[in-house]
JSON list of C-alpha atoms in Angstrom, two decimals:
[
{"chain": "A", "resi": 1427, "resn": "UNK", "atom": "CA", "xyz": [0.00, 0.00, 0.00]},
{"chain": "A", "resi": 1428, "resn": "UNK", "atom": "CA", "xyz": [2.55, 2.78, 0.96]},
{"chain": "A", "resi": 1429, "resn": "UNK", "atom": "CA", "xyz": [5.57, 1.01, -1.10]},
{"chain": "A", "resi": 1430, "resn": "UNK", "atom": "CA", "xyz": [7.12, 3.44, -3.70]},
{"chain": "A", "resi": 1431, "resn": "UNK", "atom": "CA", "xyz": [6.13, 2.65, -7.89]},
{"chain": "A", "resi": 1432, "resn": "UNK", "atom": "CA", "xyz": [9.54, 2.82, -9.73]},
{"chain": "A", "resi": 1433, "resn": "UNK", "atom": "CA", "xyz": [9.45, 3.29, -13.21]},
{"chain": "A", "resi": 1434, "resn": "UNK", "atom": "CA", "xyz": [9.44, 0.29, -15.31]},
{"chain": "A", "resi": 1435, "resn": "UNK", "atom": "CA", "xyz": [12.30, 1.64, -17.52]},
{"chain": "A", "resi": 1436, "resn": "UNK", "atom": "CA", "xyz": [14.75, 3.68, -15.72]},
{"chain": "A", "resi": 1437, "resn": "UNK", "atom": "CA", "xyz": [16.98, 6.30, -17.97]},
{"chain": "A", "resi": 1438, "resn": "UNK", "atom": "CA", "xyz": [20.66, 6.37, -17.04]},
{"chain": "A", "resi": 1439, "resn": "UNK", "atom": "CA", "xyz": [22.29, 9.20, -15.83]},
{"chain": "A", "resi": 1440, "resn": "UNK", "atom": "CA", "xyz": [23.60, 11.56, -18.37]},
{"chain": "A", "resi": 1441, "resn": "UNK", "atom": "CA", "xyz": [27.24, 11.27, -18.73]},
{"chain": "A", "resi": 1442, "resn": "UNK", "atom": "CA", "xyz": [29.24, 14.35, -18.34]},
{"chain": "A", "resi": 1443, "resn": "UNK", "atom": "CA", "xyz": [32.41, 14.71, -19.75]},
{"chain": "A", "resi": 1444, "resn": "UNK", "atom": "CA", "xyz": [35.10, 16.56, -18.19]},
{"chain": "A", "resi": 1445, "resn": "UNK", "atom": "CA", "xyz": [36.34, 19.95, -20.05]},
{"chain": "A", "resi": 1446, "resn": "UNK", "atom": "CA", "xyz": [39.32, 22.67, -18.65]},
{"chain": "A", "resi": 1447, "resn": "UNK", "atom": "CA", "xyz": [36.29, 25.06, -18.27]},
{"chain": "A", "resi": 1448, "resn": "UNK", "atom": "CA", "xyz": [34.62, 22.63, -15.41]},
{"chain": "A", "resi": 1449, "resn": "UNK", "atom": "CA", "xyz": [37.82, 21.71, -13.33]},
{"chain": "A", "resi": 1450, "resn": "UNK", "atom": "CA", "xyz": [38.66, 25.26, -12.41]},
{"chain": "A", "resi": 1451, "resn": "UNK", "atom": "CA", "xyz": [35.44, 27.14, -11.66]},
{"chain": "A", "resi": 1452, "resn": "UNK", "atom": "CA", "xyz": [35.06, 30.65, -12.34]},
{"chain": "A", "resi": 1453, "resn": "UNK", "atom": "CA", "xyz": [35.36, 33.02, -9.98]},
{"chain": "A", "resi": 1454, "resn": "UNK", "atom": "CA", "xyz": [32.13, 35.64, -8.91]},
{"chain": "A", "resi": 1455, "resn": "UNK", "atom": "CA", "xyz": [33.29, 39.46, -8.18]},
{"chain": "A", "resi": 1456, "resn": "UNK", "atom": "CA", "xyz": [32.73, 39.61, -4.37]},
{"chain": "A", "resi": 1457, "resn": "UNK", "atom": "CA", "xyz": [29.59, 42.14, -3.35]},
{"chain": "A", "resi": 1458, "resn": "UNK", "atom": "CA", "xyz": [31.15, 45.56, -2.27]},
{"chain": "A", "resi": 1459, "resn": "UNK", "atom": "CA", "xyz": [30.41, 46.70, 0.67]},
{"chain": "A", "resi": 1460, "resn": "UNK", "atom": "CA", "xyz": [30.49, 50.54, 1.48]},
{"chain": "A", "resi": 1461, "resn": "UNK", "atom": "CA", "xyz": [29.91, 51.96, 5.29]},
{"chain": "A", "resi": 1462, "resn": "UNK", "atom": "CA", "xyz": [29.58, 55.35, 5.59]},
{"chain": "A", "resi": 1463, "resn": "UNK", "atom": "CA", "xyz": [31.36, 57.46, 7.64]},
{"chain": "A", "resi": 1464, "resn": "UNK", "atom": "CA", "xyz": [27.85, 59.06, 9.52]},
{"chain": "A", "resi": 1465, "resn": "UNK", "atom": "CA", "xyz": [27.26, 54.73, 10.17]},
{"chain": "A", "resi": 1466, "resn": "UNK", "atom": "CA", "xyz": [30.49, 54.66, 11.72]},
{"chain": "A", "resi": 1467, "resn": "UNK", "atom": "CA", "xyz": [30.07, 57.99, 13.70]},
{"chain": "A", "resi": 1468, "resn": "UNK", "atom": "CA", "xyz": [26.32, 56.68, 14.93]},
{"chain": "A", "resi": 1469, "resn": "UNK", "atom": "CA", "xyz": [28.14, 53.57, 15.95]},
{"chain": "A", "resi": 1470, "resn": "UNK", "atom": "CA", "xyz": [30.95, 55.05, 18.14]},
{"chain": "A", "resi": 1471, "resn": "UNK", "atom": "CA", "xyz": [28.83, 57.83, 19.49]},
{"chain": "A", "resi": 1472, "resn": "UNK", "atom": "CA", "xyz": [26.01, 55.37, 20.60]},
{"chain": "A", "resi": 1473, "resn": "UNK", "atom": "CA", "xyz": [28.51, 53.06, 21.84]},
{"chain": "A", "resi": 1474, "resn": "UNK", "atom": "CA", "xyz": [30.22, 56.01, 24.48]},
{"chain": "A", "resi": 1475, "resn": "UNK", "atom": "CA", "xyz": [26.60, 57.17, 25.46]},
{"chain": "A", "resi": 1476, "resn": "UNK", "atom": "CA", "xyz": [25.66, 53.33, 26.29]},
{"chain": "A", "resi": 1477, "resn": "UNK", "atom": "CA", "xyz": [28.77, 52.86, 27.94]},
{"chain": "A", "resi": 1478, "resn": "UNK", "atom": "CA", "xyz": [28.18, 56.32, 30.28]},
{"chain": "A", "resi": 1479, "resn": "UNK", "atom": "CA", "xyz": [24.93, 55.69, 31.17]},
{"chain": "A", "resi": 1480, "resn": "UNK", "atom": "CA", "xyz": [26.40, 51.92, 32.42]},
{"chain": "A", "resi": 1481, "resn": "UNK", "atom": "CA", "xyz": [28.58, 54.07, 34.28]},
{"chain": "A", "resi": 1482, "resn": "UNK", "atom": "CA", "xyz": [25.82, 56.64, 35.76]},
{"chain": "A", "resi": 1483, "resn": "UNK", "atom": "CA", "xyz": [23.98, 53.19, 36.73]},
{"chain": "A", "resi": 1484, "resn": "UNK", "atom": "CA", "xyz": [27.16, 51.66, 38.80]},
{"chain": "A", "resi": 1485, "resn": "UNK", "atom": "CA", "xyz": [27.91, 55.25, 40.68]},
{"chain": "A", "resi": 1486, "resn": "UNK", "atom": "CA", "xyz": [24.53, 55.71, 41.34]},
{"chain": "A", "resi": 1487, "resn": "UNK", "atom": "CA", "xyz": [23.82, 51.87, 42.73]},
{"chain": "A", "resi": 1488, "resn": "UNK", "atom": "CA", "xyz": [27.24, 52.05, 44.83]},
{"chain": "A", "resi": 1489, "resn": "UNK", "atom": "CA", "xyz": [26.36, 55.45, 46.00]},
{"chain": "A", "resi": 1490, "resn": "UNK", "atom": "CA", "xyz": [22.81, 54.13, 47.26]},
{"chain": "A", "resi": 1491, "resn": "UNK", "atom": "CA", "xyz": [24.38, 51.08, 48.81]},
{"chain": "A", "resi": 1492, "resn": "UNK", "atom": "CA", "xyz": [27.03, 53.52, 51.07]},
{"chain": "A", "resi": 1493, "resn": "UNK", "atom": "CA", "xyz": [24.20, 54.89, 51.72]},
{"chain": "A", "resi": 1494, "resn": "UNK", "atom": "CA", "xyz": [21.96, 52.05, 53.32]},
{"chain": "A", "resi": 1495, "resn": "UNK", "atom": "CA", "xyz": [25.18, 51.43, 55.30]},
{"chain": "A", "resi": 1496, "resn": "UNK", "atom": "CA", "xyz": [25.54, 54.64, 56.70]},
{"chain": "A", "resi": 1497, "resn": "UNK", "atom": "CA", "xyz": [21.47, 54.89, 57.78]},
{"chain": "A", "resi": 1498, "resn": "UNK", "atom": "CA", "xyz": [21.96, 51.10, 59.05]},
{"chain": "A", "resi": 1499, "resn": "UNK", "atom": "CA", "xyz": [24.82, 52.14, 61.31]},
{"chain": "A", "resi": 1500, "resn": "UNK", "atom": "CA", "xyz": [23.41, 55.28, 62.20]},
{"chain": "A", "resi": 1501, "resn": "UNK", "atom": "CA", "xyz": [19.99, 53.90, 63.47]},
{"chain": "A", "resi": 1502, "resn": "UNK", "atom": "CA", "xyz": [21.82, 50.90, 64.88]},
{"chain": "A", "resi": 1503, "resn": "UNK", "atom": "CA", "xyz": [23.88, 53.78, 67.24]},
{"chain": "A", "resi": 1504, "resn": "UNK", "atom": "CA", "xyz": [20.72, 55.40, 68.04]},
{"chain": "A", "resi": 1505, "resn": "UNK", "atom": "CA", "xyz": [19.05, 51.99, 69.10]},
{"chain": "A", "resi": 1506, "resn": "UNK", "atom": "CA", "xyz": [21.91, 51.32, 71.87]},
{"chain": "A", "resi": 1507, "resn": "UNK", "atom": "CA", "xyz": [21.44, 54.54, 73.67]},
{"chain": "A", "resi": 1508, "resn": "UNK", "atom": "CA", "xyz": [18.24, 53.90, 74.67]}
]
């Protein structure tokens, strides 16, 4: 029921014979690429703003965590007089 029907004469494969033209094939131009010099600018540029705002993100979350520390000990001082 599901076996494959193979034809009842089968053609042979053509045969190819082998030329100069088919050993060495021929070479494509590569595509040429051209960036821009505004691409290159909008690159860098967004890369130093990313990488100050990283910055502004670390200062800030180290500043906040000195912070906490210095409230902690402070109310911790405050609890011991009493």
């Amino acid at each position: 029921m599901f076996l494959p029907k193979y034809p009842d004469s089968p053609t042979p494969p053509p045969a190819y014979s082998q030329t100069v033209a088919d050993q060495m094939p021929a070479r494509r131009p590569a595509p040429q690429i051209s960036v821009s010099t505004g691409a290159v600018a909008a690159v860098l540029v967004g890369g130093v703003v990313l990488t100050a705002l990283l910055a502004a993100v670390a200062v800030a979350a180290v500043s906040v965590a000195v912070a906490a520390v210095v409230l902690r000990s402070l109310l911790r001082d405050q609890h011991r007089r009493r």
